[in-house]
């Protein structure tokens, strides 16, 4: 089992946000969280990047505490990296920070998360026929339109998060047949109807 599933979530502050808010850094961190420790060369091949670029951005992630060495995986001169946290939490006040660089980094981070969600969904749709009928039936791509106040919307978000988190305790072991990693995306936002 990938160790990041049990690791804590790291709150982002202005400094760490600037260290993470780069498309390749976010992709590198996601790859390490989902697949476990890897070298810069392995990540470069996986992400279609140069090993020089992945090495540089891994060092930047390390400088901000998002990744660290995983020496138990190395052989000789190979440098292995692992994620230090299972995820990050985002404080909406970063979008209103007095520093325009922080606001820009916050905006970039949110747009990259949205891009990753879109890519994950597109990958699922493109590979759905490779999965069992049981997994195809267990997937969901729904949307709902509700009329809510901000307080009710926040209540909905909190209850959805609680429900999703409750399934962590039910997670079967790696040796349980037909167990897979499942991604759950939630998006709650207001929209104009005119």
Tab-separated table of N, CA, C and O in Angstrom, residues 8-132:
chain	number	residue	atom	x	y	z
A	8	UNK	N	-0.446	12.513	7.078
A	8	UNK	CA	-1.278	13.678	7.368
A	8	UNK	C	-1.344	14.657	6.191
A	8	UNK	O	-0.552	14.588	5.258
A	9	UNK	N	-2.285	15.569	6.285
A	9	UNK	CA	-2.446	16.630	5.301
A	9	UNK	C	-1.704	17.856	5.805
A	9	UNK	O	-1.749	18.179	6.990
A	10	UNK	N	-1.021	18.533	4.910
A	10	UNK	CA	-0.226	19.716	5.278
A	10	UNK	C	-0.980	20.988	4.895
A	10	UNK	O	-1.343	21.158	3.726
A	11	UNK	N	-1.202	21.887	5.841
A	11	UNK	CA	-1.823	23.166	5.482
A	11	UNK	C	-0.837	24.033	4.695
A	11	UNK	O	0.350	24.092	5.035
A	12	UNK	N	-1.315	24.684	3.651
A	12	UNK	CA	-0.468	25.575	2.866
A	12	UNK	C	-0.463	26.969	3.478
A	12	UNK	O	-1.508	27.488	3.864
A	13	UNK	N	0.715	27.573	3.551
A	13	UNK	CA	0.829	28.981	3.910
A	13	UNK	C	1.423	29.699	2.699
A	13	UNK	O	1.676	29.077	1.663
A	14	UNK	N	1.642	31.000	2.810
A	14	UNK	CA	2.113	31.776	1.660
A	14	UNK	C	3.444	31.247	1.127
A	14	UNK	O	3.630	31.135	-0.092
A	15	UNK	N	4.374	30.890	1.995
A	15	UNK	CA	5.683	30.415	1.553
A	15	UNK	C	5.579	29.052	0.869
A	15	UNK	O	6.102	28.861	-0.222
A	16	UNK	N	4.917	28.103	1.512
A	16	UNK	CA	4.822	26.765	0.921
A	16	UNK	C	3.995	26.786	-0.359
A	16	UNK	O	4.276	26.043	-1.300
A	17	UNK	N	2.993	27.655	-0.421
A	17	UNK	CA	2.184	27.782	-1.630
A	17	UNK	C	3.062	28.171	-2.812
A	17	UNK	O	2.964	27.588	-3.897
A	18	UNK	N	3.943	29.148	-2.615
A	18	UNK	CA	4.830	29.572	-3.712
A	18	UNK	C	5.763	28.440	-4.132
A	18	UNK	O	6.155	28.360	-5.296
A	19	UNK	N	6.124	27.560	-3.195
A	19	UNK	CA	6.991	26.434	-3.537
A	19	UNK	C	6.278	25.328	-4.297
A	19	UNK	O	6.903	24.559	-5.019
A	20	UNK	N	4.977	25.243	-4.145
A	20	UNK	CA	4.207	24.172	-4.781
A	20	UNK	C	3.533	24.602	-6.076
A	20	UNK	O	3.363	23.795	-6.984
A	21	UNK	N	3.154	25.871	-6.179
A	21	UNK	CA	2.316	26.338	-7.281
A	21	UNK	C	3.081	26.422	-8.597
A	21	UNK	O	3.420	27.492	-9.093
A	22	UNK	N	3.364	25.269	-9.150
A	22	UNK	CA	3.994	25.145	-10.467
A	22	UNK	C	3.437	23.856	-11.064
A	22	UNK	O	3.400	22.821	-10.386
A	23	UNK	N	2.983	23.880	-12.306
A	23	UNK	CA	2.339	22.685	-12.877
A	23	UNK	C	3.173	21.403	-12.761
A	23	UNK	O	2.651	20.369	-12.355
A	24	UNK	N	4.475	21.463	-13.081
A	24	UNK	CA	5.284	20.245	-13.011
A	24	UNK	C	5.492	19.806	-11.560
A	24	UNK	O	5.441	18.617	-11.256
A	25	UNK	N	5.683	20.739	-10.651
A	25	UNK	CA	5.861	20.363	-9.241
A	25	UNK	C	4.607	19.661	-8.713
A	25	UNK	O	4.695	18.671	-7.995
A	26	UNK	N	3.463	20.184	-9.092
A	26	UNK	CA	2.219	19.566	-8.636
A	26	UNK	C	2.070	18.165	-9.223
A	26	UNK	O	1.648	17.242	-8.526
A	27	UNK	N	2.441	17.984	-10.477
A	27	UNK	CA	2.362	16.660	-11.101
A	27	UNK	C	3.364	15.688	-10.469
A	27	UNK	O	3.051	14.510	-10.263
A	28	UNK	N	4.563	16.174	-10.163
A	28	UNK	CA	5.568	15.334	-9.503
A	28	UNK	C	5.078	14.878	-8.134
A	28	UNK	O	5.177	13.692	-7.784
A	29	UNK	N	4.556	15.815	-7.366
A	29	UNK	CA	4.074	15.482	-6.031
A	29	UNK	C	2.912	14.497	-6.101
A	29	UNK	O	2.858	13.532	-5.337
A	30	UNK	N	2.009	14.708	-7.034
A	30	UNK	CA	0.882	13.782	-7.209
A	30	UNK	C	1.386	12.387	-7.559
A	30	UNK	O	0.917	11.392	-7.003
A	31	UNK	N	2.353	12.304	-8.455
A	31	UNK	CA	2.901	10.998	-8.854
A	31	UNK	C	3.541	10.290	-7.658
A	31	UNK	O	3.350	9.076	-7.472
A	32	UNK	N	4.293	11.019	-6.841
A	32	UNK	CA	4.924	10.396	-5.672
A	32	UNK	C	3.885	9.961	-4.646
A	32	UNK	O	4.032	8.911	-4.020
A	33	UNK	N	2.845	10.749	-4.478
A	33	UNK	CA	1.796	10.376	-3.525
A	33	UNK	C	1.047	9.132	-3.980
A	33	UNK	O	0.685	8.293	-3.172
A	34	UNK	N	0.782	9.025	-5.248
A	34	UNK	CA	-0.041	7.913	-5.743
A	34	UNK	C	0.752	6.648	-6.008
A	34	UNK	O	0.243	5.556	-5.815
A	35	UNK	N	1.987	6.786	-6.463
A	35	UNK	CA	2.751	5.600	-6.858
A	35	UNK	C	3.895	5.265	-5.926
A	35	UNK	O	4.545	4.246	-6.099
A	36	UNK	N	4.172	6.137	-4.971
A	36	UNK	CA	5.251	5.861	-4.036
A	36	UNK	C	6.592	6.386	-4.528
A	36	UNK	O	6.675	7.055	-5.561
A	37	UNK	N	7.663	6.097	-3.791
A	37	UNK	CA	8.986	6.637	-4.088
A	37	UNK	C	9.448	6.340	-5.518
A	37	UNK	O	9.130	5.295	-6.089
A	38	UNK	N	10.218	7.300	-6.062
A	38	UNK	CA	10.736	7.175	-7.427
A	38	UNK	C	11.949	8.076	-7.577
A	38	UNK	O	12.191	8.973	-6.765
A	39	UNK	N	12.695	7.844	-8.648
A	39	UNK	CA	13.832	8.701	-8.991
A	39	UNK	C	13.369	9.788	-9.950
A	39	UNK	O	12.297	9.683	-10.557
A	40	UNK	N	14.198	10.800	-10.110
A	40	UNK	CA	13.886	11.876	-11.066
A	40	UNK	C	13.756	11.313	-12.476
A	40	UNK	O	12.876	11.734	-13.233
A	41	UNK	N	14.606	10.355	-12.826
A	41	UNK	CA	14.538	9.760	-14.175
A	41	UNK	C	13.245	8.981	-14.378
A	41	UNK	O	12.629	9.056	-15.446
A	42	UNK	N	12.834	8.214	-13.370
A	42	UNK	CA	11.568	7.474	-13.479
A	42	UNK	C	10.395	8.432	-13.635
A	42	UNK	O	9.496	8.210	-14.447
A	43	UNK	N	10.403	9.500	-12.846
A	43	UNK	CA	9.319	10.480	-12.926
A	43	UNK	C	9.343	11.211	-14.262
A	43	UNK	O	8.289	11.502	-14.836
A	44	UNK	N	10.538	11.496	-14.778
A	44	UNK	CA	10.650	12.159	-16.082
A	44	UNK	C	10.015	11.292	-17.167
A	44	UNK	O	9.249	11.791	-18.007
A	45	UNK	N	10.317	9.997	-17.150
A	45	UNK	CA	9.748	9.087	-18.156
A	45	UNK	C	8.229	8.995	-18.009
A	45	UNK	O	7.494	9.006	-18.997
A	46	UNK	N	7.760	8.939	-16.788
A	46	UNK	CA	6.328	8.813	-16.525
A	46	UNK	C	5.556	10.056	-16.963
A	46	UNK	O	4.439	9.970	-17.477
A	47	UNK	N	6.156	11.239	-16.752
A	47	UNK	CA	5.467	12.493	-17.012
A	47	UNK	C	5.830	13.134	-18.351
A	47	UNK	O	5.314	14.195	-18.685
A	48	UNK	N	6.732	12.499	-19.097
A	48	UNK	CA	7.122	13.052	-20.391
A	48	UNK	C	7.941	14.331	-20.276
A	48	UNK	O	7.805	15.250	-21.078
A	49	UNK	N	8.807	14.392	-19.281
A	49	UNK	CA	9.646	15.571	-19.030
A	49	UNK	C	11.110	15.153	-19.079
A	49	UNK	O	11.429	13.969	-19.106
A	50	UNK	N	12.004	16.125	-19.063
A	50	UNK	CA	13.431	15.803	-18.995
A	50	UNK	C	13.803	15.512	-17.550
A	50	UNK	O	13.193	16.053	-16.616
A	51	UNK	N	14.820	14.672	-17.361
A	51	UNK	CA	15.236	14.362	-15.996
A	51	UNK	C	15.863	15.583	-15.334
A	51	UNK	O	15.801	15.735	-14.114
A	52	UNK	N	16.434	16.498	-16.123
A	52	UNK	CA	16.962	17.741	-15.564
A	52	UNK	C	15.855	18.585	-14.948
A	52	UNK	O	16.006	19.124	-13.850
A	53	UNK	N	14.729	18.676	-15.663
A	53	UNK	CA	13.594	19.456	-15.150
A	53	UNK	C	13.011	18.798	-13.908
A	53	UNK	O	12.731	19.479	-12.913
A	54	UNK	N	12.849	17.475	-13.943
A	54	UNK	CA	12.263	16.815	-12.777
A	54	UNK	C	13.214	16.907	-11.575
A	54	UNK	O	12.761	17.132	-10.453
A	55	UNK	N	14.514	16.775	-11.799
A	55	UNK	CA	15.487	16.899	-10.703
A	55	UNK	C	15.408	18.279	-10.069
A	55	UNK	O	15.370	18.416	-8.838
A	56	UNK	N	15.392	19.318	-10.900
A	56	UNK	CA	15.323	20.688	-10.385
A	56	UNK	C	14.058	20.901	-9.556
A	56	UNK	O	14.120	21.408	-8.437
A	57	UNK	N	12.921	20.494	-10.089
A	57	UNK	CA	11.661	20.749	-9.388
A	57	UNK	C	11.499	19.860	-8.159
A	57	UNK	O	10.861	20.273	-7.182
A	58	UNK	N	12.092	18.675	-8.159
A	58	UNK	CA	12.090	17.849	-6.946
A	58	UNK	C	12.899	18.530	-5.845
A	58	UNK	O	12.498	18.524	-4.680
A	59	UNK	N	14.019	19.131	-6.209
A	59	UNK	CA	14.821	19.854	-5.212
A	59	UNK	C	14.045	21.053	-4.661
A	59	UNK	O	14.127	21.361	-3.467
A	60	UNK	N	13.290	21.735	-5.515
A	60	UNK	CA	12.466	22.850	-5.052
A	60	UNK	C	11.377	22.355	-4.096
A	60	UNK	O	11.108	22.977	-3.067
A	61	UNK	N	10.747	21.229	-4.439
A	61	UNK	CA	9.740	20.648	-3.553
A	61	UNK	C	10.360	20.251	-2.217
A	61	UNK	O	9.751	20.440	-1.160
A	62	UNK	N	11.570	19.725	-2.254
A	62	UNK	CA	12.265	19.341	-1.017
A	62	UNK	C	12.580	20.572	-0.171
A	62	UNK	O	12.441	20.543	1.059
A	63	UNK	N	12.994	21.656	-0.806
A	63	UNK	CA	13.315	22.886	-0.074
A	63	UNK	C	12.099	23.430	0.671
A	63	UNK	O	12.247	24.105	1.692
A	64	UNK	N	10.911	23.108	0.187
A	64	UNK	CA	9.680	23.574	0.831
A	64	UNK	C	9.009	22.472	1.668
A	64	UNK	O	7.896	22.638	2.142
A	65	UNK	N	9.700	21.328	1.817
A	65	UNK	CA	9.213	20.277	2.704
A	65	UNK	C	8.121	19.376	2.139
A	65	UNK	O	7.466	18.665	2.900
A	66	UNK	N	7.920	19.366	0.819
A	66	UNK	CA	6.883	18.511	0.225
A	66	UNK	C	7.392	17.106	-0.099
A	66	UNK	O	6.619	16.157	-0.143
A	67	UNK	N	8.695	16.979	-0.370
A	67	UNK	CA	9.298	15.676	-0.647
A	67	UNK	C	10.590	15.561	0.152
A	67	UNK	O	11.137	16.561	0.617
A	68	UNK	N	11.063	14.326	0.269
A	68	UNK	CA	12.323	14.073	0.960
A	68	UNK	C	12.993	12.871	0.323
A	68	UNK	O	12.377	12.129	-0.450
A	69	UNK	N	14.273	12.692	0.663
A	69	UNK	CA	15.000	11.524	0.188
A	69	UNK	C	14.364	10.254	0.722
A	69	UNK	O	13.856	10.232	1.845
A	70	UNK	N	14.427	9.205	-0.092
A	70	UNK	CA	13.985	7.869	0.324
A	70	UNK	C	15.177	6.936	0.131
A	70	UNK	O	15.200	6.115	-0.790
A	71	UNK	N	16.217	7.062	0.989
A	71	UNK	CA	17.478	6.346	0.771
A	71	UNK	C	17.346	4.826	0.801
A	71	UNK	O	18.157	4.125	0.199
A	72	UNK	N	16.328	4.304	1.476
A	72	UNK	CA	16.167	2.848	1.542
A	72	UNK	C	15.845	2.235	0.175
A	72	UNK	O	15.962	1.033	-0.014
A	73	UNK	N	15.452	3.077	-0.785
A	73	UNK	CA	15.138	2.591	-2.132
A	73	UNK	C	16.327	2.710	-3.082
A	73	UNK	O	16.312	2.130	-4.151
A	74	UNK	N	17.328	3.491	-2.715
A	74	UNK	CA	18.426	3.785	-3.635
A	74	UNK	C	19.442	2.669	-3.757
A	74	UNK	O	19.642	1.877	-2.853
A	75	UNK	N	20.060	2.644	-4.948
A	75	UNK	CA	21.167	1.728	-5.210
A	75	UNK	C	22.273	2.573	-5.822
A	75	UNK	O	22.076	3.175	-6.867
A	76	UNK	N	23.394	2.643	-5.173
A	76	UNK	CA	24.496	3.428	-5.711
A	76	UNK	C	24.185	4.909	-5.694
A	76	UNK	O	23.830	5.468	-4.671
A	77	UNK	N	24.287	5.543	-6.878
A	77	UNK	CA	24.127	6.994	-6.971
A	77	UNK	C	22.686	7.424	-7.193
A	77	UNK	O	22.405	8.618	-7.241
A	78	UNK	N	21.766	6.490	-7.362
A	78	UNK	CA	20.371	6.858	-7.592
A	78	UNK	C	19.807	7.593	-6.380
A	78	UNK	O	19.986	7.154	-5.244
A	79	UNK	N	19.133	8.688	-6.647
A	79	UNK	CA	18.476	9.434	-5.569
A	79	UNK	C	16.975	9.213	-5.691
A	79	UNK	O	16.361	9.586	-6.682
A	80	UNK	N	16.408	8.601	-4.670
A	80	UNK	CA	14.976	8.336	-4.641
A	80	UNK	C	14.283	9.390	-3.788
A	80	UNK	O	14.824	9.863	-2.798
A	81	UNK	N	13.059	9.718	-4.187
A	81	UNK	CA	12.266	10.731	-3.507
A	81	UNK	C	10.939	10.134	-3.071
A	81	UNK	O	10.423	9.224	-3.704
A	82	UNK	N	10.374	10.684	-1.987
A	82	UNK	CA	9.032	10.308	-1.540
A	82	UNK	C	8.309	11.558	-1.046
A	82	UNK	O	8.938	12.522	-0.616
A	83	UNK	N	6.991	11.511	-1.101
A	83	UNK	CA	6.162	12.607	-0.592
A	83	UNK	C	6.202	12.580	0.932
A	83	UNK	O	6.261	11.514	1.539
A	84	UNK	N	6.160	13.747	1.547
A	84	UNK	CA	6.198	13.828	3.008
A	84	UNK	C	4.808	13.936	3.626
A	84	UNK	O	4.673	13.766	4.837
A	85	UNK	N	3.790	14.244	2.820
A	85	UNK	CA	2.420	14.393	3.311
A	85	UNK	C	1.466	13.710	2.349
A	85	UNK	O	1.750	13.600	1.156
A	86	UNK	N	0.321	13.311	2.855
A	86	UNK	CA	-0.679	12.656	2.019
A	86	UNK	C	-1.479	13.628	1.174
A	86	UNK	O	-2.121	13.242	0.211
A	87	UNK	N	-1.438	14.918	1.505
A	87	UNK	CA	-2.175	15.926	0.760
A	87	UNK	C	-1.931	17.294	1.371
A	87	UNK	O	-1.170	17.428	2.323
A	88	UNK	N	-2.570	18.292	0.806
A	88	UNK	CA	-2.468	19.644	1.338
A	88	UNK	C	-3.874	20.180	1.572
A	88	UNK	O	-4.837	19.737	0.946
A	89	UNK	N	-3.969	21.138	2.482
A	89	UNK	CA	-5.234	21.858	2.665
A	89	UNK	C	-4.986	23.301	2.254
A	89	UNK	O	-3.907	23.853	2.476
A	90	UNK	N	-5.988	23.869	1.633
A	90	UNK	CA	-5.881	25.207	1.052
A	90	UNK	C	-6.747	26.178	1.837
A	90	UNK	O	-7.934	25.928	2.043
A	91	UNK	N	-6.168	27.279	2.264
A	91	UNK	CA	-6.888	28.322	2.987
A	91	UNK	C	-7.307	29.386	1.980
A	91	UNK	O	-6.462	30.013	1.331
A	92	UNK	N	-8.598	29.592	1.845
A	92	UNK	CA	-9.138	30.540	0.857
A	92	UNK	C	-8.609	31.960	1.041
A	92	UNK	O	-8.615	32.750	0.095
A	93	UNK	N	-8.123	32.299	2.234
A	93	UNK	CA	-7.607	33.659	2.448
A	93	UNK	C	-6.362	33.924	1.601
A	93	UNK	O	-6.024	35.082	1.348
A	94	UNK	N	-5.690	32.863	1.136
A	94	UNK	CA	-4.522	33.050	0.270
A	94	UNK	C	-4.911	33.744	-1.037
A	94	UNK	O	-4.091	34.429	-1.649
A	95	UNK	N	-6.155	33.582	-1.472
A	95	UNK	CA	-6.628	34.237	-2.695
A	95	UNK	C	-6.797	35.740	-2.515
A	95	UNK	O	-6.918	36.475	-3.496
A	96	UNK	N	-6.805	36.193	-1.248
A	96	UNK	CA	-6.979	37.625	-0.955
A	96	UNK	C	-5.751	38.209	-0.249
A	96	UNK	O	-5.820	39.287	0.325
A	97	UNK	N	-4.640	37.486	-0.292
A	97	UNK	CA	-3.411	37.937	0.359
A	97	UNK	C	-2.992	39.303	-0.203
A	97	UNK	O	-3.248	39.611	-1.367
A	98	UNK	N	-2.328	40.101	0.617
A	98	UNK	CA	-1.892	41.427	0.168
A	98	UNK	C	-0.785	41.344	-0.882
A	98	UNK	O	-0.596	42.259	-1.673
A	99	UNK	N	-0.053	40.234	-0.924
A	99	UNK	CA	1.035	40.053	-1.886
A	99	UNK	C	0.473	39.483	-3.194
A	99	UNK	O	-0.085	38.386	-3.205
A	100	UNK	N	0.631	40.200	-4.315
A	100	UNK	CA	0.102	39.710	-5.586
A	100	UNK	C	0.731	38.377	-6.023
A	100	UNK	O	0.086	37.585	-6.699
A	101	UNK	N	1.978	38.115	-5.613
A	101	UNK	CA	2.603	36.824	-5.944
A	101	UNK	C	1.881	35.672	-5.259
A	101	UNK	O	1.703	34.606	-5.837
A	102	UNK	N	1.477	35.881	-4.028
A	102	UNK	CA	0.747	34.842	-3.286
A	102	UNK	C	-0.614	34.610	-3.937
A	102	UNK	O	-1.021	33.469	-4.150
A	103	UNK	N	-1.312	35.704	-4.270
A	103	UNK	CA	-2.616	35.568	-4.938
A	103	UNK	C	-2.464	34.833	-6.264
A	103	UNK	O	-3.267	33.970	-6.596
A	104	UNK	N	-1.429	35.164	-7.020
A	104	UNK	CA	-1.188	34.495	-8.303
A	104	UNK	C	-0.880	33.020	-8.117
A	104	UNK	O	-1.360	32.164	-8.873
A	105	UNK	N	-0.073	32.697	-7.107
A	105	UNK	CA	0.258	31.293	-6.835
A	105	UNK	C	-0.979	30.527	-6.403
A	105	UNK	O	-1.187	29.379	-6.810
A	106	UNK	N	-1.833	31.163	-5.596
A	106	UNK	CA	-3.070	30.509	-5.148
A	106	UNK	C	-3.987	30.234	-6.339
A	106	UNK	O	-4.559	29.149	-6.461
A	107	UNK	N	-4.109	31.200	-7.218
A	107	UNK	CA	-4.943	31.039	-8.412
A	107	UNK	C	-4.399	29.928	-9.308
A	107	UNK	O	-5.147	29.070	-9.787
A	108	UNK	N	-3.073	29.914	-9.510
A	108	UNK	CA	-2.446	28.872	-10.333
A	108	UNK	C	-2.684	27.495	-9.726
A	108	UNK	O	-3.033	26.549	-10.439
A	109	UNK	N	-2.510	27.385	-8.417
A	109	UNK	CA	-2.706	26.098	-7.749
A	109	UNK	C	-4.127	25.580	-7.978
A	109	UNK	O	-4.313	24.420	-8.356
A	110	UNK	N	-5.123	26.427	-7.784
A	110	UNK	CA	-6.514	25.986	-7.960
A	110	UNK	C	-6.800	25.598	-9.410
A	110	UNK	O	-7.492	24.602	-9.660
A	111	UNK	N	-6.261	26.351	-10.358
A	111	UNK	CA	-6.466	25.990	-11.767
A	111	UNK	C	-5.772	24.673	-12.117
A	111	UNK	O	-6.307	23.873	-12.890
A	112	UNK	N	-4.610	24.428	-11.545
A	112	UNK	CA	-3.918	23.156	-11.801
A	112	UNK	C	-4.677	21.981	-11.192
A	112	UNK	O	-4.724	20.902	-11.770
A	113	UNK	N	-5.264	22.183	-10.011
A	113	UNK	CA	-6.086	21.120	-9.411
A	113	UNK	C	-7.260	20.812	-10.335
A	113	UNK	O	-7.562	19.652	-10.616
A	114	UNK	N	-7.910	21.856	-10.847
A	114	UNK	CA	-9.028	21.652	-11.775
A	114	UNK	C	-8.563	20.928	-13.038
A	114	UNK	O	-9.251	20.019	-13.536
A	115	UNK	N	-7.386	21.284	-13.549
A	115	UNK	CA	-6.842	20.589	-14.731
A	115	UNK	C	-6.583	19.117	-14.431
A	115	UNK	O	-6.866	18.246	-15.258
A	116	UNK	N	-6.016	18.842	-13.247
A	116	UNK	CA	-5.754	17.445	-12.882
A	116	UNK	C	-7.050	16.661	-12.780
A	116	UNK	O	-7.119	15.513	-13.222
A	117	UNK	N	-8.077	17.257	-12.209
A	117	UNK	CA	-9.369	16.579	-12.116
A	117	UNK	C	-9.908	16.268	-13.509
A	117	UNK	O	-10.387	15.157	-13.763
A	118	UNK	N	-9.824	17.223	-14.407
A	118	UNK	CA	-10.302	17.021	-15.776
A	118	UNK	C	-9.513	15.907	-16.465
A	118	UNK	O	-10.096	15.043	-17.128
A	119	UNK	N	-8.192	15.897	-16.297
A	119	UNK	CA	-7.354	14.860	-16.902
A	119	UNK	C	-7.679	13.483	-16.332
A	119	UNK	O	-7.738	12.492	-17.075
A	120	UNK	N	-7.894	13.400	-15.024
A	120	UNK	CA	-8.220	12.111	-14.405
A	120	UNK	C	-9.548	11.582	-14.945
A	120	UNK	O	-9.672	10.390	-15.253
A	121	UNK	N	-10.523	12.450	-15.061
A	121	UNK	CA	-11.827	12.031	-15.566
A	121	UNK	C	-11.727	11.612	-17.029
A	121	UNK	O	-12.281	10.584	-17.434
A	122	UNK	N	-10.986	12.361	-17.831
A	122	UNK	CA	-10.806	12.011	-19.238
A	122	UNK	C	-10.076	10.669	-19.376
A	122	UNK	O	-10.426	9.850	-20.237
A	123	UNK	N	-9.090	10.428	-18.527
A	123	UNK	CA	-8.376	9.141	-18.555
A	123	UNK	C	-9.325	8.002	-18.209
A	123	UNK	O	-9.315	6.953	-18.851
A	124	UNK	N	-10.164	8.207	-17.187
A	124	UNK	CA	-11.143	7.174	-16.818
A	124	UNK	C	-12.069	6.878	-18.006
A	124	UNK	O	-12.284	5.725	-18.361
A	125	UNK	N	-12.590	7.915	-18.626
A	125	UNK	CA	-13.505	7.704	-19.751
A	125	UNK	C	-12.810	7.005	-20.918
A	125	UNK	O	-13.412	6.176	-21.593
A	126	UNK	N	-11.541	7.330	-21.134
A	126	UNK	CA	-10.788	6.708	-22.222
A	126	UNK	C	-10.376	5.275	-21.960
A	126	UNK	O	-10.066	4.530	-22.891
A	127	UNK	N	-10.357	4.866	-20.695
A	127	UNK	CA	-9.912	3.503	-20.354
A	127	UNK	C	-11.002	2.678	-19.689
A	127	UNK	O	-10.742	1.558	-19.231
A	128	UNK	N	-12.210	3.209	-19.624
A	128	UNK	CA	-13.304	2.550	-18.907
A	128	UNK	C	-13.526	1.112	-19.376
A	128	UNK	O	-13.809	0.220	-18.582
A	129	UNK	N	-13.366	0.873	-20.675
A	129	UNK	CA	-13.593	-0.481	-21.208
A	129	UNK	C	-12.510	-1.473	-20.782
A	129	UNK	O	-12.670	-2.680	-20.986
A	130	UNK	N	-11.431	-1.007	-20.181
A	130	UNK	CA	-10.374	-1.895	-19.695
A	130	UNK	C	-10.655	-2.412	-18.286
A	130	UNK	O	-9.934	-3.266	-17.781
A	131	UNK	N	-11.689	-1.872	-17.651
A	131	UNK	CA	-12.028	-2.239	-16.282
A	131	UNK	C	-13.173	-3.244	-16.284
A	131	UNK	O	-13.924	-3.356	-17.250
A	132	UNK	N	-13.321	-3.939	-15.172
A	132	UNK	CA	-14.393	-4.930	-15.050
A	132	UNK	C	-15.753	-4.244	-15.073
A	132	UNK	O	-15.874	-3.042	-14.812
